[in-house]
Short mmCIF file of C-alpha atoms in Angstrom, two decimals:
data_model
loop_
_atom_site.label_atom_id
_atom_site.label_comp_id
_atom_site.label_asym_id
_atom_site.label_seq_id
_atom_site.Cartn_x
_atom_site.Cartn_y
_atom_site.Cartn_z
CA MET A 199 -115.87 20.93 -74.15
CA PRO A 200 -116.83 19.42 -70.83
CA PHE A 201 -118.63 16.42 -72.51
CA GLY A 202 -116.12 15.94 -75.55
CA ILE A 203 -117.29 16.53 -79.14
CA LYS A 204 -120.76 15.31 -79.14
CA PRO A 205 -122.44 18.76 -78.47
CA ALA A 206 -120.12 20.50 -80.92
CA ALA A 207 -122.76 21.24 -83.35
CA GLU A 208 -124.95 22.71 -80.84
CA GLU A 209 -122.19 24.74 -79.31
CA TYR A 210 -121.59 25.92 -82.90
CA GLN A 211 -124.94 27.05 -83.45
CA ARG A 212 -125.17 28.84 -80.18
CA ARG A 213 -121.93 30.99 -80.98
CA GLN A 214 -123.19 31.58 -84.69
CA HIS A 215 -126.26 33.19 -83.03
CA GLU A 216 -124.03 35.32 -80.39
CA VAL A 217 -121.92 36.89 -82.94
CA LEU A 218 -124.71 37.75 -85.41
CA GLN A 219 -127.29 38.86 -82.84
CA GLY A 220 -129.28 41.82 -83.47
CA LEU A 221 -128.49 42.15 -87.20
CA ARG A 222 -131.71 42.90 -89.04
CA GLY A 223 -132.80 40.53 -91.93
CA VAL A 224 -130.22 37.78 -91.19
CA SER A 225 -130.93 34.26 -90.21
CA VAL A 226 -128.21 31.75 -89.57
CA ILE A 227 -128.86 27.80 -89.10
CA ALA A 228 -125.49 25.86 -88.80
CA ASP A 229 -123.22 27.49 -91.26
CA ASP A 230 -125.74 28.54 -93.67
CA ILE A 231 -126.50 32.57 -93.58
CA LEU A 232 -129.46 33.92 -95.09
CA VAL A 233 -129.65 37.72 -95.86
CA TYR A 234 -132.88 38.96 -97.16
CA GLY A 235 -134.70 42.09 -97.57
CA SER A 236 -138.19 43.50 -97.54
CA GLY A 237 -140.11 46.38 -98.66
CA GLU A 238 -143.36 47.64 -100.58
CA ALA A 239 -141.64 47.62 -103.86
CA THR A 240 -138.74 45.64 -105.45
CA GLU A 241 -136.53 48.58 -105.31
CA GLU A 242 -137.15 48.96 -101.43
CA ALA A 243 -136.49 45.18 -100.90
CA VAL A 244 -133.17 45.41 -102.96
CA LYS A 245 -132.17 48.54 -100.88
CA ASP A 246 -132.99 46.66 -97.60
CA HIS A 247 -131.09 43.58 -98.79
CA ASP A 248 -127.95 45.66 -99.39
CA ASN A 249 -128.05 47.43 -96.11
CA ASN A 250 -128.34 44.23 -94.28
CA ILE A 251 -125.50 42.63 -96.23
CA SER A 252 -123.23 45.61 -95.38
CA ALA A 253 -124.17 45.10 -91.69
CA LEU A 254 -123.28 41.54 -91.83
CA LEU A 255 -119.89 42.14 -93.37
CA GLN A 256 -119.16 44.68 -90.92
CA ARG A 257 -120.22 42.53 -88.07
CA ALA A 258 -117.88 39.68 -89.40
CA ARG A 259 -114.95 42.11 -89.45
CA GLU A 260 -115.46 42.89 -85.90
CA VAL A 261 -115.71 39.42 -84.40
CA ASN A 262 -113.33 37.79 -87.08
CA LEU A 263 -116.00 35.70 -88.59
CA LYS A 264 -114.48 34.05 -91.95
CA LEU A 265 -116.80 33.56 -94.86
CA ASN A 266 -116.29 31.55 -97.84
CA LYS A 267 -116.84 33.87 -100.90
CA ARG A 268 -117.22 30.84 -103.30
CA LYS A 269 -120.13 29.77 -101.58
CA LEU A 270 -121.89 33.42 -101.78
CA ARG A 271 -125.01 33.56 -103.95
CA LEU A 272 -126.12 37.20 -104.23
CA LYS A 273 -129.51 38.71 -104.78
CA LEU A 274 -131.53 35.46 -105.68
CA GLN A 275 -135.33 35.59 -106.24
CA SER A 276 -135.69 32.12 -105.14
CA VAL A 277 -133.20 30.15 -102.66
CA THR A 278 -133.41 26.70 -101.01
CA TYR A 279 -132.98 26.98 -97.33
CA MET A 280 -133.25 24.24 -94.69
CA GLY A 281 -135.87 22.14 -96.50
CA HIS A 282 -137.94 25.02 -98.17
CA LEU A 283 -137.78 27.18 -101.24
CA LEU A 284 -138.12 30.75 -100.09
CA THR A 285 -139.47 32.97 -103.42
CA THR A 286 -140.80 36.51 -103.63
CA GLU A 287 -144.38 35.12 -103.88
CA GLY A 288 -144.16 33.00 -100.67
CA LEU A 289 -143.00 29.74 -99.08
CA HIS A 290 -142.71 26.35 -101.13
CA PRO A 291 -141.50 22.91 -99.72
CA ASP A 292 -138.08 22.19 -101.40
CA PRO A 293 -138.62 20.54 -104.74
CA GLU A 294 -136.24 17.74 -103.98
CA LYS A 295 -138.29 16.84 -100.90
CA VAL A 296 -141.67 16.81 -103.05
CA THR A 297 -139.73 14.37 -105.55
CA ALA A 298 -138.45 12.26 -102.72
CA VAL A 299 -141.92 11.69 -101.51
CA GLN A 300 -143.57 10.83 -104.91
CA ASN A 301 -140.77 8.31 -105.19
CA MET A 302 -141.11 6.91 -101.86
CA GLN A 303 -141.64 2.97 -102.03
CA THR A 304 -144.23 1.10 -99.91
CA PRO A 305 -142.90 0.68 -96.28
CA THR A 306 -142.14 -2.89 -95.54
CA ASP A 307 -141.74 -2.55 -91.79
CA VAL A 308 -142.42 -0.46 -88.98
CA LYS A 309 -139.15 1.50 -89.14
CA SER A 310 -139.62 2.37 -92.68
CA LEU A 311 -142.89 3.57 -91.99
CA GLN A 312 -141.67 5.97 -89.27
CA ARG A 313 -139.05 7.20 -91.44
CA LEU A 314 -141.74 8.03 -94.16
CA LEU A 315 -143.94 9.59 -91.54
CA GLY A 316 -141.05 11.71 -90.04
CA PHE A 317 -139.98 12.98 -93.70
CA VAL A 318 -143.48 13.78 -94.51
CA ASN A 319 -144.06 15.70 -91.03
CA TYR A 320 -141.27 18.17 -91.94
CA LEU A 321 -143.59 19.52 -94.79
CA SER A 322 -146.78 19.41 -92.60
CA ARG A 323 -147.40 23.14 -92.50
CA PHE A 324 -148.06 22.87 -96.32
CA LEU A 325 -150.39 19.71 -96.16
CA PRO A 326 -153.95 20.37 -94.68
CA TYR A 327 -155.45 17.58 -92.52
CA LEU A 328 -152.41 15.76 -92.71
CA SER A 329 -153.03 14.27 -89.23
CA ASP A 330 -156.40 12.71 -90.43
CA VAL A 331 -154.66 11.52 -93.62
CA CYS A 332 -151.91 9.56 -91.70
CA GLU A 333 -154.09 8.39 -88.90
CA PRO A 334 -154.23 4.76 -90.65
CA LEU A 335 -150.40 4.69 -90.93
CA ARG A 336 -149.80 5.93 -87.52
CA ARG A 337 -151.86 2.84 -86.06
CA LEU A 338 -149.47 0.55 -87.64
CA THR A 339 -146.44 1.91 -85.59
CA ASP A 340 -148.25 1.33 -82.47
CA LYS A 341 -146.60 -1.55 -80.37
CA ASP A 342 -149.55 -3.67 -79.82
CA ILE A 343 -150.55 -3.87 -83.53
CA GLU A 344 -149.40 -6.61 -85.71
CA TRP A 345 -147.89 -5.39 -89.00
CA ALA A 346 -150.41 -5.69 -91.91
CA TRP A 347 -149.93 -3.36 -94.84
CA LEU A 348 -153.97 -3.35 -96.19
CA PRO A 349 -155.62 -1.44 -99.09
CA GLN A 350 -156.49 1.52 -96.75
CA HIS A 351 -152.70 1.90 -96.20
CA ASP A 352 -152.17 2.27 -99.86
CA ALA A 353 -154.90 4.77 -100.02
CA ALA A 354 -153.43 6.74 -97.28
CA LEU A 355 -149.95 6.88 -99.01
CA GLU A 356 -151.44 8.02 -102.19
CA ASN A 357 -153.39 10.78 -100.40
CA ILE A 358 -150.06 11.98 -98.84
CA LYS A 359 -148.44 12.14 -102.25
CA HIS A 360 -151.40 13.86 -103.73
CA LEU A 361 -151.23 16.47 -100.93
CA VAL A 362 -147.48 17.13 -101.44
CA MET A 363 -148.16 17.34 -105.19
CA HIS A 364 -150.68 19.95 -104.94
CA HIS A 365 -149.02 22.03 -101.79
CA PRO A 366 -150.37 25.58 -101.52
CA VAL A 367 -147.83 28.61 -101.27
CA LEU A 368 -147.54 29.89 -97.95
CA LYS A 369 -147.71 33.82 -97.66
CA TYR A 370 -145.07 35.53 -95.36
CA TYR A 371 -146.56 36.99 -92.29
CA ASP A 372 -147.24 40.52 -92.72
CA PHE A 373 -147.59 42.58 -89.37
CA LYS A 374 -149.52 45.24 -91.17
CA GLU A 375 -152.41 42.73 -91.94
CA GLU A 376 -155.35 41.95 -89.54
CA VAL A 377 -154.37 38.72 -87.72
CA THR A 378 -157.31 36.44 -86.45
CA LEU A 379 -156.37 34.25 -83.32
CA GLN A 380 -158.70 31.35 -82.98
CA CYS A 381 -158.52 29.26 -79.73
CA ASP A 382 -160.48 26.15 -79.45
CA SER A 383 -159.21 25.20 -75.80
CA ASN A 384 -163.11 24.42 -74.56
CA TYR A 385 -161.54 26.04 -71.26
CA TRP A 386 -164.30 27.50 -68.76
CA GLU A 387 -164.14 29.22 -65.51
CA ILE A 388 -166.66 29.00 -62.73
CA ASP A 389 -167.77 31.49 -60.07
CA GLU A 390 -169.73 31.73 -57.08
CA LEU A 391 -172.33 34.42 -57.41
CA ALA A 392 -173.90 36.05 -54.24
CA ASP A 393 -177.19 36.67 -56.24
CA TYR A 394 -178.19 36.67 -60.09
CA THR A 395 -178.41 40.67 -60.36
CA SER A 396 -176.62 42.45 -63.25
CA ALA A 397 -174.33 44.13 -61.08
CA THR A 398 -172.97 40.87 -59.59
CA VAL A 399 -172.68 39.34 -63.07
CA ILE A 400 -170.91 42.41 -64.44
CA ASP A 401 -168.56 42.36 -61.84
CA CYS A 402 -167.77 38.56 -62.10
CA CYS A 403 -167.33 39.27 -65.97
CA LYS A 404 -164.83 41.93 -65.43
CA THR A 405 -162.83 39.75 -63.24
CA GLN A 406 -162.70 37.16 -65.97
CA PHE A 407 -161.85 39.44 -68.84
CA SER A 408 -159.09 41.01 -66.63
CA ARG A 409 -157.70 37.52 -65.93
CA HIS A 410 -157.87 36.52 -69.77
CA TRP A 411 -158.80 39.10 -72.17
CA ILE A 412 -161.75 41.36 -73.41
CA PRO A 413 -163.61 39.16 -76.08
CA HIS A 414 -164.79 40.58 -79.25
CA ILE A 415 -168.16 38.86 -78.72
CA VAL A 416 -169.86 37.75 -75.38
CA PHE A 417 -172.67 35.19 -76.09
CA THR A 418 -175.38 34.75 -73.37
CA ASP A 419 -178.89 33.72 -72.96
CA ASN A 420 -181.71 36.23 -72.55
CA GLY A 421 -181.54 36.19 -68.61
CA PRO A 422 -182.38 39.08 -66.70
CA PRO A 423 -178.93 39.96 -65.97
CA PHE A 424 -178.26 40.13 -69.83
CA SER A 425 -181.21 41.69 -71.15
CA GLY A 426 -181.25 45.00 -69.04
CA MET A 427 -179.60 48.55 -69.81
CA ASN A 428 -176.86 47.99 -67.45
CA PHE A 429 -175.24 45.04 -69.64
CA GLN A 430 -175.71 46.95 -72.54
CA LEU A 431 -173.88 50.12 -71.05
CA PHE A 432 -171.22 47.58 -69.91
CA ALA A 433 -170.67 45.98 -73.40
CA GLN A 434 -170.12 49.55 -74.98
CA GLU A 435 -167.71 50.60 -71.87
CA TRP A 436 -165.65 47.65 -72.33
CA ASP A 437 -166.08 47.45 -76.04
CA PHE A 438 -167.25 44.06 -77.10
CA ASN A 439 -170.56 43.02 -78.79
CA HIS A 440 -173.18 41.24 -77.05
CA GLU A 441 -175.21 38.70 -78.69
CA THR A 442 -177.78 36.33 -77.14
CA SER A 443 -179.20 32.80 -78.13
CA SER A 444 -182.68 32.19 -79.41
CA PRO A 445 -185.51 32.31 -76.58
CA TYR A 446 -186.47 29.04 -75.41
CA ASN A 447 -183.95 27.10 -77.74
CA SER A 448 -180.87 26.66 -75.46
CA GLN A 449 -179.31 24.46 -78.18
CA SER A 450 -178.38 27.48 -79.99
CA ASN A 451 -176.17 28.16 -77.25
CA GLY A 452 -174.80 24.69 -77.01
CA LYS A 453 -171.00 25.36 -75.91
CA ALA A 454 -172.30 27.26 -72.79
CA GLU A 455 -174.96 24.75 -72.22
CA SER A 456 -172.38 21.87 -72.34
CA ALA A 457 -170.04 23.68 -69.94
CA VAL A 458 -172.75 24.49 -67.42
CA LYS A 459 -173.87 20.68 -67.70
CA ILE A 460 -170.11 19.65 -66.99
CA ALA A 461 -169.62 21.70 -64.10
CA LYS A 462 -172.81 20.95 -62.61
CA THR A 463 -171.98 17.26 -62.66
CA LEU A 464 -168.37 18.05 -60.98
CA LEU A 465 -169.95 20.22 -58.31
CA LYS A 466 -172.75 17.48 -57.56
CA LYS A 467 -170.18 14.62 -57.55
CA ALA A 468 -167.76 16.60 -55.24
CA ALA A 469 -170.76 17.58 -52.69
CA LEU A 470 -171.71 13.74 -52.66
CA ASP A 471 -168.54 12.45 -51.98
CA GLY A 472 -167.73 15.22 -49.44
CA GLY A 473 -164.83 16.36 -51.63
CA ASP A 474 -163.33 19.83 -52.45
CA PRO A 475 -165.13 20.97 -55.69
CA TRP A 476 -162.05 23.01 -56.79
CA LYS A 477 -159.97 19.86 -56.85
CA ALA A 478 -162.41 18.36 -59.34
CA VAL A 479 -162.49 21.40 -61.54
CA LEU A 480 -158.63 21.19 -61.56
CA ALA A 481 -158.63 17.69 -62.36
CA TRP A 482 -161.34 18.20 -65.23
CA ARG A 483 -159.05 20.82 -67.00
CA ASN A 484 -156.15 18.55 -66.87
CA THR A 485 -158.08 15.78 -68.30
CA PRO A 486 -157.42 14.94 -72.33
CA THR A 487 -160.49 15.74 -74.16
CA GLU A 488 -162.06 12.59 -76.14
CA GLY A 489 -160.67 12.97 -79.66
CA LEU A 490 -158.28 15.77 -79.17
CA HIS A 491 -155.74 13.86 -77.17
CA SER A 492 -154.81 17.22 -75.14
CA SER A 493 -156.56 18.88 -71.90
CA PRO A 494 -158.50 22.19 -72.12
CA VAL A 495 -155.52 23.60 -70.08
CA GLU A 496 -153.06 22.53 -72.59
CA ARG A 497 -154.88 23.99 -75.31
CA LEU A 498 -155.22 27.27 -73.50
CA MET A 499 -151.75 27.70 -71.97
CA SER A 500 -149.65 25.37 -74.10
CA ARG A 501 -148.57 23.29 -70.88
CA ARG A 502 -149.75 21.21 -68.34
CA THR A 503 -150.54 22.44 -64.80
CA ARG A 504 -149.34 20.86 -61.48
CA THR A 505 -152.30 18.83 -59.94
CA PHE A 506 -152.20 16.30 -57.12
CA LEU A 507 -151.24 13.26 -59.46
CA PRO A 508 -147.55 12.61 -59.54
CA THR A 509 -146.07 14.43 -62.44
CA ARG A 510 -142.50 14.69 -63.79
CA ASP A 511 -141.10 18.08 -64.05
CA THR A 512 -140.36 17.61 -67.79
CA GLN A 513 -144.15 17.05 -68.40
CA LEU A 514 -144.97 20.45 -66.79
CA LYS A 515 -142.72 22.20 -69.68
CA PRO A 516 -144.38 24.50 -72.15
CA LYS A 517 -145.47 22.64 -75.27
CA VAL A 518 -147.57 23.84 -78.07
CA VAL A 519 -150.46 21.63 -78.91
CA LYS A 520 -150.97 21.09 -82.77
CA ASP A 521 -153.60 19.98 -84.91
CA VAL A 522 -156.53 21.32 -82.58
CA ILE A 523 -158.29 22.75 -85.35
CA THR A 524 -158.21 19.56 -87.51
CA ARG A 525 -159.13 17.17 -84.55
CA LYS A 526 -162.13 19.13 -83.66
CA GLN A 527 -163.20 19.16 -87.33
CA THR A 528 -162.72 15.16 -87.44
CA LYS A 529 -164.74 14.81 -84.04
CA GLY A 530 -167.36 17.18 -85.20
CA ILE A 531 -167.97 14.95 -88.41
CA THR A 532 -168.21 11.81 -86.06
CA VAL A 533 -170.58 13.40 -83.66
CA LYS A 534 -172.97 14.61 -86.55
CA HIS A 535 -172.66 11.28 -87.89
CA ARG A 536 -173.98 9.79 -84.77
CA TYR A 537 -176.69 12.39 -84.46
CA ASP A 538 -177.94 12.02 -88.00
CA THR A 539 -178.20 8.11 -87.53
CA ARG A 540 -180.92 8.43 -84.81
CA ASP A 541 -182.41 11.83 -86.15
CA ARG A 542 -185.41 11.57 -88.70
CA ASP A 543 -186.60 14.15 -91.05
CA MET A 544 -189.78 15.75 -90.31
CA PRO A 545 -192.77 14.80 -92.45
CA THR A 546 -193.80 17.14 -95.03
CA ILE A 547 -196.65 19.37 -93.98
CA ILE A 548 -199.70 19.74 -96.11
CA GLN A 549 -201.73 22.86 -96.66
CA GLY A 550 -204.74 22.64 -94.39
CA GLN A 551 -203.29 19.99 -92.33
CA THR A 552 -203.72 20.58 -88.60
CA VAL A 553 -200.55 21.78 -86.48
CA ARG A 554 -200.14 21.67 -82.94
CA VAL A 555 -197.69 24.53 -81.62
CA LEU A 556 -196.22 24.51 -77.92
CA GLN A 557 -196.61 28.14 -76.82
CA GLN A 558 -194.06 29.64 -74.66
CA PRO A 559 -193.63 30.52 -71.88
CA ARG A 560 -197.11 29.05 -70.84
CA GLN A 561 -197.36 25.13 -71.35
CA HIS A 562 -200.47 25.52 -73.53
CA MET A 563 -201.28 23.49 -76.84
CA ASP A 564 -202.72 25.52 -79.43
CA THR A 565 -204.31 24.16 -82.49
CA ARG A 566 -204.06 26.13 -85.66
CA HIS A 567 -204.66 25.38 -89.32
CA LEU A 568 -202.38 25.93 -92.09
CA HIS A 569 -204.16 27.92 -95.24
#
C-alpha cells in the first residue's frame, strides 16, 4: 500500500464491502459478517434468512472468500454485534457495556472523564436527554475550567447509570409504518411582494413549496389574503390544511411573529447602514442560535453554507446536527422559567364585580357586570 500498513484496516473494510455488495440481509464490519432474515411470521423470516445465507456462500465461492466455520453461529434468536444486542423484539445495548457503565469508577482527571463520556455516547441512542444529563460533566472538560469534582457531578454520573440500567428497547425500522419527520430548524424565507392580494401571496407560497416541500399544515393569521375563497381553493388544490391564529391575539402564532420581528430588524439595520439586506439574511441563517449550538441552515440542510466570512472547506462538508429537539426542550424550559418569574396570576373574579373589557377592533372600553 502507498502509505504503508497504517490504512490496512480501512482498506480491508472497503474490499469486504466490494465483494459482498448487493447481497440482501448481509451486513459486514471488519471480519464480522451478519446475516439476517425478515418476514411477517417466523417461518417467513427463517426462509428469508436461509436464502440470504445461500447467496452469501455462493458469493464467497465466486470471489474466493474464505470463511472460518468454527466461528459460525447459525439461526440465533439474539446476537451481539458491534456493541449492540440484536433480538427478535428489537435493539438492546450490549449487556457487557451496560455492566461496564455500572461498574465505572468516579473519574479522577479530565482524560478519564473524556473516556467515560465517549463510552457512554456510544449508547446515546438508548439514553433520552443524555446531552442534558452530561452537561455538568462536559463542562469539566473545558480547557479554561479547573478540575473540581463536586456533588452535582456525582449526581450526573448516577443519572447516567440509571439511564443505562433502564434503557428502552428500540424497535426496528419498518418502511410499511407511517413515518413522521420533525424539523426544528427555525429557518424562514423572505419575499418581496408587489401587493398584498391573495393572488400574489398564493404565487409566493407556490414558489416556496416548490423549493422546499408541500407542508401538511399552513398556519397563518386572519389577514385578507388568507381569509378569502381563493386561498381555500389553493389549499384544496395543493392538498394542505389551513389553520389560522386567534384574531387579535398574535401570540398564538408566535413562531411567525418572531420570524417577522427578526426579518424586520435585519432589513431596518441594512437600510440604515446602506448595506445589502440579503447579505444580512445570509449571515443570520448561518449564525448559531443561542442554546442550540447550531445555525438555522445547519439544522435544515445538515451543513453550513458559504458566506463572506473565511471558512475552511472542511467546515462546509455535510454533517447531521444532533440533539436539536433535546436542546430546544431545555431552552423552552429556561424561557418559561424566565417568563414565570415576572408573570403574575390574575386575581380571582367575584360574582357581581365590575369587569372592563377592551373591544376589538374599536378601541372602546365597555363596562359590564358578571351575574
